CSV table of C-alpha atoms and ligand atoms in Angstrom, one decimal:
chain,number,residue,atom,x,y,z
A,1,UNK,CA,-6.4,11.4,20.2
A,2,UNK,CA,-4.2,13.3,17.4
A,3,UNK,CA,-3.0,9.6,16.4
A,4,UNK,CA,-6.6,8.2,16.7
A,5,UNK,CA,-7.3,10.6,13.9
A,6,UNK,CA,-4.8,10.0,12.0
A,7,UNK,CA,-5.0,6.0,11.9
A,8,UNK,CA,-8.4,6.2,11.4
A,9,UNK,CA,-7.4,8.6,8.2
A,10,UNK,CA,-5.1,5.9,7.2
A,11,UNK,CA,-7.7,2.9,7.3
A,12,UNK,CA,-10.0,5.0,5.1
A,13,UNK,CA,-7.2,6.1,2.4
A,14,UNK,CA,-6.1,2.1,1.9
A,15,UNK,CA,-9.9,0.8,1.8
A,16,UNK,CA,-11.0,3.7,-0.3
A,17,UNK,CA,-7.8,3.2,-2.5
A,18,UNK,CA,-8.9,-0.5,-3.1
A,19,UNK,CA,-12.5,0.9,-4.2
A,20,UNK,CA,-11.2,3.6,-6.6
A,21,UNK,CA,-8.0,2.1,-8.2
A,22,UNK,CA,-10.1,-1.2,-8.4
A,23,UNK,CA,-9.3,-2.0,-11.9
A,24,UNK,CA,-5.6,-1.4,-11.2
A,25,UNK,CA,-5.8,-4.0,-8.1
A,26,UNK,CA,-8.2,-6.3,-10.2
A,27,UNK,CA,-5.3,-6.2,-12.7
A,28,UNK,CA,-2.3,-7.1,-9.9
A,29,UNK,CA,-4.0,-9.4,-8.5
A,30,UNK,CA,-4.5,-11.5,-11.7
A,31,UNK,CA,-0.8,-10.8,-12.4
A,32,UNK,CA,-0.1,-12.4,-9.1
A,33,UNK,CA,-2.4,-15.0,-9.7
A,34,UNK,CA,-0.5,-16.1,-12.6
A,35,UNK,CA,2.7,-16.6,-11.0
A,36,UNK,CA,1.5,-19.4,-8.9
A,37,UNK,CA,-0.1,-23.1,-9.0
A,38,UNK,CA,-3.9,-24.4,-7.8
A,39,UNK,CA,-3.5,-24.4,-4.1
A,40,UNK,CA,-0.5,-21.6,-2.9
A,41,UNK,CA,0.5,-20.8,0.4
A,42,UNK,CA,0.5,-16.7,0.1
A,43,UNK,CA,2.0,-14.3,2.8
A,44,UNK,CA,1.2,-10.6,3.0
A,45,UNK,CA,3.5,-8.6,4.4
A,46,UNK,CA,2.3,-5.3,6.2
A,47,UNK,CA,-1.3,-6.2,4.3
A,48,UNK,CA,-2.7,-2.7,6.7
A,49,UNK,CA,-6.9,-3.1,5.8
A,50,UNK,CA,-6.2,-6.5,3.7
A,51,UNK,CA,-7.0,-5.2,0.3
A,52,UNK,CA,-4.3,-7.5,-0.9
A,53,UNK,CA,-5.2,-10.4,1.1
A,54,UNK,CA,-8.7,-10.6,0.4
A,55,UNK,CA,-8.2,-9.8,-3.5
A,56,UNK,CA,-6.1,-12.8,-3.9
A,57,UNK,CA,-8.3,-14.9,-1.3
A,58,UNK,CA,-11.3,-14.2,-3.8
A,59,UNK,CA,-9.1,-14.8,-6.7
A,60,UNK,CA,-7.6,-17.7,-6.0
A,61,UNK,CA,-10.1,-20.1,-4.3
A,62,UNK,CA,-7.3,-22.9,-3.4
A,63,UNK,CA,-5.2,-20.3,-1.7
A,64,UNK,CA,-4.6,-20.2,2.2
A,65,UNK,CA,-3.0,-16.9,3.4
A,66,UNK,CA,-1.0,-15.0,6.0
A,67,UNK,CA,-1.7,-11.5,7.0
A,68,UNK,CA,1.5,-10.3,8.7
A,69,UNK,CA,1.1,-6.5,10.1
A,70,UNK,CA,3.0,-4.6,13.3
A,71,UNK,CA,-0.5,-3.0,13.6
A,72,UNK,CA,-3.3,-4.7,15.7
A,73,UNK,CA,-5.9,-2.7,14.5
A,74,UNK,CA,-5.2,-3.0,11.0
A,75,UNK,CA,-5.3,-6.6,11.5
A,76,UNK,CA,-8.8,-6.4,13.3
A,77,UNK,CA,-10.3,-4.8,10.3
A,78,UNK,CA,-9.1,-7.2,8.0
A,79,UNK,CA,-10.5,-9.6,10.3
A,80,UNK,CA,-13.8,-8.3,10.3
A,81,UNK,CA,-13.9,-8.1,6.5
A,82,UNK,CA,-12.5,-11.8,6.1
A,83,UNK,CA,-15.5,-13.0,8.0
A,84,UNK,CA,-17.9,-10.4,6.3
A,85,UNK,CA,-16.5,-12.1,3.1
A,86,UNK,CA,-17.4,-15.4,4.6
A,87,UNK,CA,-12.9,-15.9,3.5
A,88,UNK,CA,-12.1,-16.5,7.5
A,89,UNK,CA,-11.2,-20.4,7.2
A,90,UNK,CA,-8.5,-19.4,4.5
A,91,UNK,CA,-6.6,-16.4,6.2
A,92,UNK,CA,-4.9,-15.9,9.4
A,93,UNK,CA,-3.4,-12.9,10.7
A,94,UNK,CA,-0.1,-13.0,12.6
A,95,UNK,CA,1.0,-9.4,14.4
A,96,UNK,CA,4.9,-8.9,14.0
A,97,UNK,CA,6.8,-6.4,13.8
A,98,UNK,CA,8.8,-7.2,10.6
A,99,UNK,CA,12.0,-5.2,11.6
A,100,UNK,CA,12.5,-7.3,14.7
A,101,UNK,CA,12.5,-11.4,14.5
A,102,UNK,CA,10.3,-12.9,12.2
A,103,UNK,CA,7.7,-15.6,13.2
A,104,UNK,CA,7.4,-18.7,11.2
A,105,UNK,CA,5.9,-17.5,7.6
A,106,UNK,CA,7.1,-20.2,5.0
A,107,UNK,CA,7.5,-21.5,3.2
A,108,UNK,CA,5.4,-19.6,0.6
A,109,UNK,CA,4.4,-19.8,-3.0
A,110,UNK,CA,3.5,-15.7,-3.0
A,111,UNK,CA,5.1,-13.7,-0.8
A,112,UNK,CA,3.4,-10.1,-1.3
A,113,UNK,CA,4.3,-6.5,0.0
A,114,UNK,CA,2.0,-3.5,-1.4
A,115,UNK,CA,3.4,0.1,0.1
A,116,UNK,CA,4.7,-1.8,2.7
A,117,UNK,CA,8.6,-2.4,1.8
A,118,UNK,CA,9.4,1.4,2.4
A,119,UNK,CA,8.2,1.3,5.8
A,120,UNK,CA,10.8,-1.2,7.0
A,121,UNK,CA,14.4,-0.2,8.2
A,122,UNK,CA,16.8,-2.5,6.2
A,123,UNK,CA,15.3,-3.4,2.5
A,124,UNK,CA,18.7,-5.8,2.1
A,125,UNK,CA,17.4,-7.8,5.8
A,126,UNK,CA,14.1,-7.5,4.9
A,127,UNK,CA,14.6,-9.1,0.9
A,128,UNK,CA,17.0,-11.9,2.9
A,129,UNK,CA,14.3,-12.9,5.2
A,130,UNK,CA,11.7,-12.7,2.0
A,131,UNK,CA,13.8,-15.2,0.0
A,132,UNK,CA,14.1,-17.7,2.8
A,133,UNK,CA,10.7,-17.7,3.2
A,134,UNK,CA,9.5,-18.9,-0.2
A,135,UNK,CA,10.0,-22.5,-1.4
A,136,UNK,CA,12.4,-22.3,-4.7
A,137,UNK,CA,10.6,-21.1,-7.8
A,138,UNK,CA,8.2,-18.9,-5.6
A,139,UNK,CA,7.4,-15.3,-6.3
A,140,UNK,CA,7.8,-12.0,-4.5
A,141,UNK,CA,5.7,-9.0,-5.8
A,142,UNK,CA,6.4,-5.6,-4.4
A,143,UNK,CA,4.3,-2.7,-5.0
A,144,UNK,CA,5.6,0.7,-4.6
A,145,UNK,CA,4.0,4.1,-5.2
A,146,UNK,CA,5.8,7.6,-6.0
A,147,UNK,CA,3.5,9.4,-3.1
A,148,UNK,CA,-0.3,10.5,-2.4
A,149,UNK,CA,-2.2,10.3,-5.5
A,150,UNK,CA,-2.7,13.7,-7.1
A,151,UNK,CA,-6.7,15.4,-7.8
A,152,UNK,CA,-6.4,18.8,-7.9
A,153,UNK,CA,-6.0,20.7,-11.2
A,154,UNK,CA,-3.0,23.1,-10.6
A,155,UNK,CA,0.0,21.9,-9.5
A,156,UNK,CA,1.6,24.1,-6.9
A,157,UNK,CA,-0.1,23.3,-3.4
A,158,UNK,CA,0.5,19.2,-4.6
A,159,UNK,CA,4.2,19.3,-5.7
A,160,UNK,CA,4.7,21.7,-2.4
A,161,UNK,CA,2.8,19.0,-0.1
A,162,UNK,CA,4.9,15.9,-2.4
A,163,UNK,CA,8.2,17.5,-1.8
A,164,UNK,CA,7.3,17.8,1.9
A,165,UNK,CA,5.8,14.2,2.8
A,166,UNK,CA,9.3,12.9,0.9
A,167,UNK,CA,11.3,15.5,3.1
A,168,UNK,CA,9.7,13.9,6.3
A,169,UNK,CA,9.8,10.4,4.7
A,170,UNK,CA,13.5,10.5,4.2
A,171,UNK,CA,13.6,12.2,8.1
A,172,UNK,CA,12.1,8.7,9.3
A,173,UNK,CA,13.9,6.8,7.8
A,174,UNK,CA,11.4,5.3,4.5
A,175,UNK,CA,12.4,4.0,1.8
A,176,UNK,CA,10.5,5.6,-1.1
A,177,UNK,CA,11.8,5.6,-4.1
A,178,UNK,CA,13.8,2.8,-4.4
A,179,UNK,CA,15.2,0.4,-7.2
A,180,UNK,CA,13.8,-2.5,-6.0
A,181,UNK,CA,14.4,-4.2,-9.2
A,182,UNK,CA,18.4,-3.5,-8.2
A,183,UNK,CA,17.8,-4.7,-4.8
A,184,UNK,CA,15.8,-8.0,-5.9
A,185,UNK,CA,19.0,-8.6,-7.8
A,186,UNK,CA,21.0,-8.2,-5.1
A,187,UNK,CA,19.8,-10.0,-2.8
A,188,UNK,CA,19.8,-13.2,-5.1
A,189,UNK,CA,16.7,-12.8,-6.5
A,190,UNK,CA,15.9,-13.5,-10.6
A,191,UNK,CA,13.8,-10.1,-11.8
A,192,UNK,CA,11.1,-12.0,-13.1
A,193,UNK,CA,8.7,-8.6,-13.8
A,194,UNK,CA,9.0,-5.0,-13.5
A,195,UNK,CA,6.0,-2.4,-14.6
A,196,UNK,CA,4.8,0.9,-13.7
A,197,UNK,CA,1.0,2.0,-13.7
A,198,UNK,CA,-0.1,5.5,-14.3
A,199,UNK,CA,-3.6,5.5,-13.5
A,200,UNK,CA,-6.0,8.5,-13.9
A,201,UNK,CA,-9.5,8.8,-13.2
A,202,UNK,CA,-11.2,12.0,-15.1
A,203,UNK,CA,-13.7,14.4,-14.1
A,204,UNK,CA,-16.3,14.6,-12.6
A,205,UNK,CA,-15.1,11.8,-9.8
A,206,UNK,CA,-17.2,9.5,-8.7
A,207,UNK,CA,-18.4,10.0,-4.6
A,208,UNK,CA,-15.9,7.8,-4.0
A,209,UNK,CA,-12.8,9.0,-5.4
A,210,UNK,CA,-14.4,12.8,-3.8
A,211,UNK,CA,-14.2,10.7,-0.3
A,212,UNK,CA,-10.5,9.7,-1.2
A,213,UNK,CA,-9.5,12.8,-2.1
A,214,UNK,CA,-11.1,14.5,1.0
A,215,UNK,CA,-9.5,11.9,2.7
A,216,UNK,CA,-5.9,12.6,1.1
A,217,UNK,CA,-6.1,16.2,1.9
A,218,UNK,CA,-6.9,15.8,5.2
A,219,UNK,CA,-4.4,13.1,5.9
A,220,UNK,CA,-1.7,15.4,4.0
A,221,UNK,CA,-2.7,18.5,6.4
A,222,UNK,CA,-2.2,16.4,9.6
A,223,UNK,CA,0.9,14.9,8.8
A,224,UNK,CA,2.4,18.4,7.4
A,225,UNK,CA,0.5,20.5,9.8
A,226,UNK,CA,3.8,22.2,11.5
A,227,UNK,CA,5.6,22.1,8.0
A,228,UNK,CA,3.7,24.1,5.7
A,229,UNK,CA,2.5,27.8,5.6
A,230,UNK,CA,-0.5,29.0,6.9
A,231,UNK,CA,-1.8,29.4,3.7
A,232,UNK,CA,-1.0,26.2,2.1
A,233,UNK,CA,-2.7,24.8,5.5
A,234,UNK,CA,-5.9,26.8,4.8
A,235,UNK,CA,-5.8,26.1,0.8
A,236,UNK,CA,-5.6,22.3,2.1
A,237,UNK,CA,-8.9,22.9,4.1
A,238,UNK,CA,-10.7,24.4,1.9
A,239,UNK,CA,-9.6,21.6,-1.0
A,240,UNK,CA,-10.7,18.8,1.7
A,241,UNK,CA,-14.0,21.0,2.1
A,242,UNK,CA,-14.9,21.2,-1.3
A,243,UNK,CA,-13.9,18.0,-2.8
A,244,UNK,CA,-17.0,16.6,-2.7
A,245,UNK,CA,-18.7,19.2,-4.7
A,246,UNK,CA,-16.3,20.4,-7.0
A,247,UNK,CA,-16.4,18.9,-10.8
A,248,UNK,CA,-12.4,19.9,-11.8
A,249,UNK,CA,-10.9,17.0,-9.8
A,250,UNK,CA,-9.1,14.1,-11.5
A,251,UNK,CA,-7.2,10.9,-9.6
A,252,UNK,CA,-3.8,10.6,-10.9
A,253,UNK,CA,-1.6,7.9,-9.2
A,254,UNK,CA,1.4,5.8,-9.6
A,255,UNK,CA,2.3,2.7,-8.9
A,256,UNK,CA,5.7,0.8,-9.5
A,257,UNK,CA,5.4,-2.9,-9.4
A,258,UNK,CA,8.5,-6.0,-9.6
A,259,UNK,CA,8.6,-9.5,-9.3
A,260,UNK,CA,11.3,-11.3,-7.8
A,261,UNK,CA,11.6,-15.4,-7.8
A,262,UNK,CA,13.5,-17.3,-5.7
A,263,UNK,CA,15.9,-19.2,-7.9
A,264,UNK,CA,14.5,-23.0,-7.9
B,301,LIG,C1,0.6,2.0,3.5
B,301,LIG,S1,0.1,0.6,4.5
B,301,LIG,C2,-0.2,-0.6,3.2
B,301,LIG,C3,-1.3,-1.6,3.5
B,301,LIG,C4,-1.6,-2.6,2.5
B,301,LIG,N1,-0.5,-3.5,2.1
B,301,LIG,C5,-2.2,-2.0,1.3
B,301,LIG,O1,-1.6,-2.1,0.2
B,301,LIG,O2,-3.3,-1.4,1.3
B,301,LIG,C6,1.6,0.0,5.2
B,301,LIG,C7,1.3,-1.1,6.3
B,301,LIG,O3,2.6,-1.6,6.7
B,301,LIG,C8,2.5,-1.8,8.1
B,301,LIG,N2,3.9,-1.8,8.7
B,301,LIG,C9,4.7,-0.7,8.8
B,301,LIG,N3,5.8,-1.0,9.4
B,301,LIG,C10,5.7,-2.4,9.7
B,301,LIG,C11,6.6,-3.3,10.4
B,301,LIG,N4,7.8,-2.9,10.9
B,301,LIG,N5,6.2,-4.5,10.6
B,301,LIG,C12,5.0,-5.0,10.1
B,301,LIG,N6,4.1,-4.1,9.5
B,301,LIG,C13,4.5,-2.8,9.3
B,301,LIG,C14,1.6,-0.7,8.6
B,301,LIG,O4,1.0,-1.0,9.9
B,301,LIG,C15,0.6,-0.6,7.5
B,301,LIG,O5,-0.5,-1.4,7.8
């Protein structure tokens, strides 16, 4: 039940970060868009909700593309809002888990990975099996972000919860905070793009960055539940409680983007 919660926090926070951050995803996507010709073959790798996947089916109309998540009901939602979308002819969704052996993906024009890459065990395996799968000249474009976007207007309570998440980050094994530009590089990659995005929203927040931030807190409270004090717990609540009437949030995020090519 605990984990029914917490997935169900999960799918909220990535549908609800496509509706906030939309100009930011608008933006990526057209920055994707541009590294490819008329009709690409696009893979998305750990595409959760399919914000990615359905952005770029909508943006590029000659596209057909692969949804590729370890999560089944990830992949039903993105189902569900391919057909809504009316997109279902041009995306199919394959379960794998990426850290074991990979099914057939390629070869792609677009290989894409938003706040996925960090999940997976071995970044220097994983950017091996990335570079076989696109034809020469195709593009790989990770996403990253530093954490869970920041909306309250002191500090102390977010840096505490930031520092914590990474602690339990690092304790699984994630790879936040990479140099994925190094690692692209590395694994034979040419660093075709590197930006970071600072995005803020001001105050007052519109009802839907409210819901994301209600939705952040309460995601940050379950995951830190047995890791923070009692009153950082209840300061948590109450923030979560109040979000959607208080008029002193902002939405402050951060988002590290590279593009890799496979040499041609
Ligand atoms: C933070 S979500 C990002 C989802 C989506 N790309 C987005 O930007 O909204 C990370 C996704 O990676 C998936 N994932 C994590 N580990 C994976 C693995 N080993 N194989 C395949 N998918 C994985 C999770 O199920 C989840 O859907």
């Amino acid at each position: 039940m605990a984990h029914d919660h917490q997935h169900n926090h999960l799918v909220q926070m990535l549908d609800l970060d496509a509706e906030v951050l939309e100009d930011f995803h608008r933006e990526l996507v057209g920055w994707a868009g541009s590294l490819v010709g008329d009709r690409p073959r696009v893979v998305d790798l750990g595409a959760g909700t399919g914000t990615g996947t359905l952005a770029l089916a909508r943006h590029l109309p000659g596209a057909q593309l692969t949804a590729v998540d370890v999560d089944d009901e990830m992949l039903e939602h993105l189902r569900h809002r391919a057909a809504d979308a009316g997109l279902q002819d041009r995306i199919r969704t394959v379960r794998a888990d990426l850290d074991g052996d990979w099914p057939a993906l390629g070869p792609a024009d677009l290989v894409w990975a938003s706040a996925s890459m960090h999940h997976l065990a071995d970044p220097a395996r994983t950017l091996a099996r990335i570079r076989d799968t696109l034809r020469p000249g195709g593009a790989f474009m990770i996403t990253e972000l530093d954490g869970f976007p920041r909306f309250l207007p002191d500090p102390g309570l977010e840096d505490r919860c930031a520092a914590e998440m990474d602690r339990l980050r690092r304790e699984g094994g994630m790879h936040m905070h990479e140099n994925w530009g190094a690692r692209l590089t590395a694994a034979g990659f040419d660093l075709a793009g590197e930006r970071t995005f600072e995005l803020e929203i001001p105050a007052p927040l519109p009802p839907a960055a409210r819901r994301y931030a209600q939705v952040t807190f309460a995601r940050m409270r379950e995951r830190l539940a047995d890791r923070l004090s009692a009153d950082d717990l209840a300061a948590l609540d109450d923030a979560a409680a109040t979000a959607a009437h208080r008029d002193d949030l902002t939405v402050r995020a951060t988002r590290m983007v590279w593009v890799g090519r496979r040499p041609s």
